mmCIF file of C-alpha atoms in Angstrom:
data_model
loop_
_atom_site.group_PDB
_atom_site.id
_atom_site.type_symbol
_atom_site.label_atom_id
_atom_site.label_comp_id
_atom_site.label_asym_id
_atom_site.label_seq_id
_atom_site.Cartn_x
_atom_site.Cartn_y
_atom_site.Cartn_z
ATOM 1 C CA ASP A 1356 124.875 82.555 84.425
ATOM 2 C CA GLY A 1357 125.612 85.953 82.930
ATOM 3 C CA GLY A 1358 125.036 88.988 85.057
ATOM 4 C CA ILE A 1359 126.410 91.841 87.098
ATOM 5 C CA THR A 1360 127.971 91.328 90.492
ATOM 6 C CA GLN A 1361 128.235 94.175 92.950
ATOM 7 C CA SER A 1362 130.200 93.855 96.156
ATOM 8 C CA PRO A 1363 129.996 94.265 98.999
ATOM 9 C CA LYS A 1364 126.254 94.249 99.608
ATOM 10 C CA TYR A 1365 126.675 96.461 102.689
ATOM 11 C CA LEU A 1366 129.510 98.883 103.348
ATOM 12 C CA PHE A 1367 130.214 101.193 106.240
ATOM 13 C CA ARG A 1368 132.420 104.236 105.877
ATOM 14 C CA LYS A 1369 133.953 106.397 108.527
ATOM 15 C CA GLU A 1370 134.113 110.139 108.105
ATOM 16 C CA GLY A 1371 137.042 111.176 105.895
ATOM 17 C CA GLN A 1372 137.561 107.724 104.441
ATOM 18 C CA ASN A 1373 137.609 106.685 100.781
ATOM 19 C CA VAL A 1374 135.796 103.474 99.896
ATOM 20 C CA THR A 1375 135.582 101.528 96.646
ATOM 21 C CA LEU A 1376 132.510 99.705 95.389
ATOM 22 C CA SER A 1377 133.086 96.824 93.018
ATOM 23 C CA CYS A 1378 131.087 96.113 89.848
ATOM 24 C CA GLU A 1379 131.909 93.158 87.587
ATOM 25 C CA GLN A 1380 129.937 91.900 84.568
ATOM 26 C CA ASN A 1381 130.313 88.800 82.411
ATOM 27 C CA LEU A 1382 127.775 89.860 79.787
ATOM 28 C CA ASN A 1383 130.385 91.189 77.364
ATOM 29 C CA HIS A 1384 128.605 94.556 77.515
ATOM 30 C CA ASP A 1385 130.445 97.653 76.336
ATOM 31 C CA ALA A 1386 128.640 100.301 78.366
ATOM 32 C CA MET A 1387 128.557 100.449 82.155
ATOM 33 C CA TYR A 1388 126.875 102.897 84.525
ATOM 34 C CA TRP A 1389 126.784 103.925 88.170
ATOM 35 C CA TYR A 1390 123.590 105.298 89.667
ATOM 36 C CA ARG A 1391 122.838 106.509 93.151
ATOM 37 C CA GLN A 1392 119.407 105.857 94.654
ATOM 38 C CA ASP A 1393 117.976 107.871 97.540
ATOM 39 C CA PRO A 1394 114.419 107.525 98.883
ATOM 40 C CA GLY A 1395 112.025 109.533 96.727
ATOM 41 C CA GLN A 1396 114.810 110.689 94.383
ATOM 42 C CA GLY A 1397 114.814 107.982 91.772
ATOM 43 C CA LEU A 1398 118.097 106.958 90.185
ATOM 44 C CA ARG A 1399 120.672 109.651 89.539
ATOM 45 C CA LEU A 1400 123.619 109.094 87.217
ATOM 46 C CA ILE A 1401 127.100 109.366 88.753
ATOM 47 C CA TYR A 1402 129.443 108.174 85.973
ATOM 48 C CA TYR A 1403 129.238 106.078 82.853
ATOM 49 C CA SER A 1404 131.631 104.401 80.464
ATOM 50 C CA GLN A 1405 130.896 103.326 76.913
ATOM 51 C CA ILE A 1406 134.304 101.834 76.195
ATOM 52 C CA VAL A 1407 137.409 100.686 78.052
ATOM 53 C CA ASN A 1408 139.686 103.506 79.249
ATOM 54 C CA ASP A 1409 136.992 106.118 78.711
ATOM 55 C CA PHE A 1410 134.295 107.457 81.033
ATOM 56 C CA GLN A 1411 132.074 110.514 81.412
ATOM 57 C CA LYS A 1412 130.623 112.375 84.362
ATOM 58 C CA GLY A 1413 126.950 112.098 85.062
ATOM 59 C CA ASP A 1414 124.696 114.529 86.885
ATOM 60 C CA ILE A 1415 126.168 114.040 90.372
ATOM 61 C CA ALA A 1416 129.859 113.138 89.808
ATOM 62 C CA GLU A 1417 131.306 115.417 92.491
ATOM 63 C CA GLY A 1418 132.992 113.417 95.250
ATOM 64 C CA TYR A 1419 133.178 110.231 93.168
ATOM 65 C CA SER A 1420 135.779 108.697 90.870
ATOM 66 C CA VAL A 1421 135.823 105.690 88.534
ATOM 67 C CA SER A 1422 138.150 103.674 86.337
ATOM 68 C CA ARG A 1423 137.552 101.365 83.378
ATOM 69 C CA GLU A 1424 140.739 99.401 82.797
ATOM 70 C CA LYS A 1425 138.924 96.213 81.796
ATOM 71 C CA LYS A 1426 135.693 95.688 79.896
ATOM 72 C CA GLU A 1427 134.323 93.557 82.727
ATOM 73 C CA SER A 1428 135.021 95.931 85.619
ATOM 74 C CA PHE A 1429 133.868 99.440 86.545
ATOM 75 C CA PRO A 1430 134.719 100.231 90.185
ATOM 76 C CA LEU A 1431 133.386 103.340 91.897
ATOM 77 C CA THR A 1432 135.341 105.168 94.601
ATOM 78 C CA VAL A 1433 133.413 107.322 97.022
ATOM 79 C CA THR A 1434 135.903 109.891 98.240
ATOM 80 C CA SER A 1435 135.969 111.939 101.422
ATOM 81 C CA ALA A 1436 134.867 114.902 99.290
ATOM 82 C CA GLN A 1437 131.399 113.364 98.989
ATOM 83 C CA LYS A 1438 129.660 114.942 101.963
ATOM 84 C CA ASN A 1439 126.516 112.853 101.959
ATOM 85 C CA PRO A 1440 127.483 109.389 100.710
ATOM 86 C CA THR A 1441 124.854 107.342 102.536
ATOM 87 C CA ALA A 1442 122.768 105.810 99.735
ATOM 88 C CA PHE A 1443 122.050 102.708 97.676
ATOM 89 C CA TYR A 1444 124.469 102.434 94.751
ATOM 90 C CA LEU A 1445 123.522 100.594 91.593
ATOM 91 C CA CYS A 1446 125.760 99.465 88.761
ATOM 92 C CA ALA A 1447 124.321 98.640 85.348
ATOM 93 C CA SER A 1448 125.524 97.557 81.945
ATOM 94 C CA ARG A 1449 124.117 97.665 78.434
ATOM 95 C CA GLY A 1450 125.031 95.740 75.345
ATOM 96 C CA THR A 1451 124.866 97.017 71.808
ATOM 97 C CA LEU A 1452 122.859 94.111 70.479
ATOM 98 C CA GLY A 1453 119.421 92.805 71.336
ATOM 99 C CA GLY A 1454 117.787 95.995 72.526
ATOM 100 C CA TYR A 1455 118.807 98.787 74.789
ATOM 101 C CA GLY A 1456 117.733 97.599 78.234
ATOM 102 C CA TYR A 1457 120.060 97.867 81.179
ATOM 103 C CA THR A 1458 121.027 94.937 83.356
ATOM 104 C CA PHE A 1459 121.416 96.070 86.964
ATOM 105 C CA GLY A 1460 123.391 94.563 89.794
ATOM 106 C CA SER A 1461 121.842 93.967 93.208
ATOM 107 C CA GLY A 1462 123.329 97.137 94.644
ATOM 108 C CA THR A 1463 125.598 98.201 97.487
ATOM 109 C CA ARG A 1464 124.166 99.994 100.491
ATOM 110 C CA LEU A 1465 126.733 102.458 101.822
ATOM 111 C CA THR A 1466 126.331 103.946 105.275
ATOM 112 C CA VAL A 1467 128.482 106.573 106.961
ATOM 113 C CA VAL A 1468 129.198 105.773 110.599
ATOM 114 C CA GLN B 1102 114.864 119.395 79.402
ATOM 115 C CA GLN B 1103 116.356 116.138 80.606
ATOM 116 C CA GLN B 1104 113.757 115.435 83.269
ATOM 117 C CA VAL B 1105 111.177 112.694 83.315
ATOM 118 C CA LYS B 1106 108.314 113.483 85.682
ATOM 119 C CA GLN B 1107 106.557 110.493 87.206
ATOM 120 C CA SER B 1108 103.281 110.297 89.114
ATOM 121 C CA PRO B 1109 101.891 109.287 91.491
ATOM 122 C CA GLN B 1110 104.607 108.897 94.098
ATOM 123 C CA SER B 1111 102.683 106.038 95.708
ATOM 124 C CA LEU B 1112 99.680 103.972 94.710
ATOM 125 C CA ILE B 1113 97.447 101.494 96.522
ATOM 126 C CA VAL B 1114 95.331 99.170 94.373
ATOM 127 C CA GLN B 1115 92.976 96.342 95.233
ATOM 128 C CA LYS B 1116 93.894 92.882 94.027
ATOM 129 C CA GLY B 1117 92.463 92.389 90.546
ATOM 130 C CA GLY B 1118 92.339 96.106 89.837
ATOM 131 C CA ILE B 1119 94.229 98.198 87.280
ATOM 132 C CA SER B 1120 97.356 100.076 88.322
ATOM 133 C CA ILE B 1121 98.215 103.153 86.252
ATOM 134 C CA ILE B 1122 101.472 105.086 86.486
ATOM 135 C CA ASN B 1123 102.151 108.142 84.364
ATOM 136 C CA CYS B 1124 105.267 109.840 83.077
ATOM 137 C CA ALA B 1125 105.832 113.059 81.160
ATOM 138 C CA TYR B 1126 108.900 114.415 79.399
ATOM 139 C CA GLU B 1127 110.037 117.586 77.650
ATOM 140 C CA ASN B 1128 112.946 116.479 75.488
ATOM 141 C CA THR B 1129 111.518 115.619 72.065
ATOM 142 C CA ALA B 1130 114.787 113.855 71.202
ATOM 143 C CA PHE B 1131 113.939 111.016 73.587
ATOM 144 C CA ASP B 1132 113.332 107.900 71.507
ATOM 145 C CA TYR B 1133 113.417 105.015 73.949
ATOM 146 C CA PHE B 1134 111.075 104.655 76.944
ATOM 147 C CA PRO B 1135 111.529 101.692 79.298
ATOM 148 C CA TRP B 1136 109.839 100.802 82.556
ATOM 149 C CA TYR B 1137 111.707 99.116 85.389
ATOM 150 C CA GLN B 1138 110.419 97.163 88.399
ATOM 151 C CA GLN B 1139 112.368 97.118 91.644
ATOM 152 C CA PHE B 1140 111.814 95.001 94.746
ATOM 153 C CA PRO B 1141 113.274 96.108 98.101
ATOM 154 C CA GLY B 1142 117.024 95.558 98.371
ATOM 155 C CA LYS B 1143 117.330 94.550 94.714
ATOM 156 C CA GLY B 1144 118.379 96.233 91.524
ATOM 157 C CA PRO B 1145 115.727 97.336 89.022
ATOM 158 C CA ALA B 1146 114.739 94.902 86.283
ATOM 159 C CA LEU B 1147 113.510 95.839 82.818
ATOM 160 C CA LEU B 1148 109.777 95.261 82.582
ATOM 161 C CA ILE B 1149 108.742 96.582 79.189
ATOM 162 C CA ALA B 1150 109.907 99.269 76.763
ATOM 163 C CA ILE B 1151 108.508 101.247 73.841
ATOM 164 C CA ARG B 1152 109.799 103.380 71.011
ATOM 165 C CA PRO B 1153 107.843 106.404 69.700
ATOM 166 C CA ASP B 1154 106.842 104.796 66.428
ATOM 167 C CA VAL B 1155 104.064 102.854 68.196
ATOM 168 C CA SER B 1156 101.307 104.065 70.516
ATOM 169 C CA GLU B 1157 100.919 100.940 72.619
ATOM 170 C CA LYS B 1158 102.854 97.841 73.573
ATOM 171 C CA LYS B 1159 101.511 94.945 75.584
ATOM 172 C CA GLU B 1160 103.347 92.123 77.321
ATOM 173 C CA GLY B 1161 101.139 89.913 79.416
ATOM 174 C CA ARG B 1162 99.402 92.023 82.058
ATOM 175 C CA PHE B 1163 101.675 95.014 81.410
ATOM 176 C CA THR B 1164 100.895 97.660 78.780
ATOM 177 C CA ILE B 1165 102.693 100.875 77.846
ATOM 178 C CA SER B 1166 100.573 103.603 76.278
ATOM 179 C CA PHE B 1167 102.517 106.319 74.475
ATOM 180 C CA ASN B 1168 101.217 109.743 73.420
ATOM 181 C CA LYS B 1169 103.877 111.466 71.352
ATOM 182 C CA SER B 1170 101.993 114.750 70.895
ATOM 183 C CA ALA B 1171 101.376 115.095 74.631
ATOM 184 C CA LYS B 1172 104.891 113.841 75.466
ATOM 185 C CA GLN B 1173 103.452 111.368 77.937
ATOM 186 C CA PHE B 1174 103.614 107.648 78.464
ATOM 187 C CA SER B 1175 102.049 105.389 81.020
ATOM 188 C CA LEU B 1176 102.242 101.894 82.445
ATOM 189 C CA HIS B 1177 99.058 99.913 82.990
ATOM 190 C CA ILE B 1178 99.101 96.762 85.095
ATOM 191 C CA MET B 1179 95.953 94.743 84.539
ATOM 192 C CA ASP B 1180 94.603 92.296 87.144
ATOM 193 C CA SER B 1181 97.102 93.623 89.707
ATOM 194 C CA GLN B 1182 98.425 91.020 92.146
ATOM 195 C CA PRO B 1183 100.121 91.307 95.555
ATOM 196 C CA GLY B 1184 103.319 90.063 93.879
ATOM 197 C CA ASP B 1185 103.281 93.213 91.742
ATOM 198 C CA SER B 1186 103.919 95.296 94.871
ATOM 199 C CA ALA B 1187 107.193 97.027 94.079
ATOM 200 C CA THR B 1188 108.629 100.371 93.010
ATOM 201 C CA TYR B 1189 108.256 101.213 89.340
ATOM 202 C CA PHE B 1190 110.473 103.613 87.428
ATOM 203 C CA CYS B 1191 109.918 105.111 84.018
ATOM 204 C CA ALA B 1192 112.946 106.229 82.042
ATOM 205 C CA ALA B 1193 113.932 107.757 78.726
ATOM 206 C CA SER B 1194 116.973 108.191 76.574
ATOM 207 C CA THR B 1195 118.033 109.632 73.232
ATOM 208 C CA ASN B 1196 120.044 108.323 70.336
ATOM 209 C CA SER B 1197 118.238 105.003 70.285
ATOM 210 C CA GLY B 1198 119.323 104.216 73.802
ATOM 211 C CA ASN B 1199 122.986 105.073 73.386
ATOM 212 C CA THR B 1200 122.849 107.924 75.877
ATOM 213 C CA PRO B 1201 122.355 107.176 79.579
ATOM 214 C CA LEU B 1202 118.822 106.605 80.788
ATOM 215 C CA VAL B 1203 117.128 109.440 82.665
ATOM 216 C CA PHE B 1204 114.845 108.021 85.347
ATOM 217 C CA GLY B 1205 111.651 109.245 86.945
ATOM 218 C CA LYS B 1206 111.533 109.389 90.732
ATOM 219 C CA GLY B 1207 109.581 106.178 91.068
ATOM 220 C CA THR B 1208 106.146 105.006 92.154
ATOM 221 C CA ARG B 1209 105.706 102.679 95.088
ATOM 222 C CA LEU B 1210 102.843 100.316 94.270
ATOM 223 C CA SER B 1211 101.051 98.326 96.947
ATOM 224 C CA VAL B 1212 98.490 95.760 95.850
ATOM 225 C CA ILE B 1213 96.243 94.741 98.716
ATOM 226 C CA ALA B 1214 93.993 91.708 98.930
#
């Protein structure tokens, strides 16, 4: 089945530690996105990529980094510079054919311990 | 300019009733308006979407009403069921969906028997 796989489902980070969230898709979609979800805040855009080896900052990029070396993969690193990383992180992708809807992964819940 | 304002924040509806969620926007360049449904611990899933060349779109029990002059759009869920209990997000984007979606803050719907 085609879809987006995010891993791990739960992740715990110690203070001062960098952690990387994985996002893999087998939908052959060009565009991929990372959103952060906090209670009552909706989904806020962190980074997005519309093509391999290219990505743009979203509204809340500070303290995060990404790479897009392969079409299928768009990992997100939460660095120690992100002071409040506890949140639910969602990866999404969008194809260029058949409408403009996003396909979302099941999310990674990151908690600082 | 990029915001999408969603109301209400939470909604309780009797089984069989109509659930109505509203969204408003300022950016007249928005040309794609989707609604997403999210269950706890899952990623959002596309429910229904509309473009500004139509005033209404219906899919089963779900209807989007779009008022271009008022810059508002709404989701109506007819014959609401307990299984519809979820968080609903409106969103918008420009350039026929080629720019990242901007999301509302979400509405938590509870359908009670």
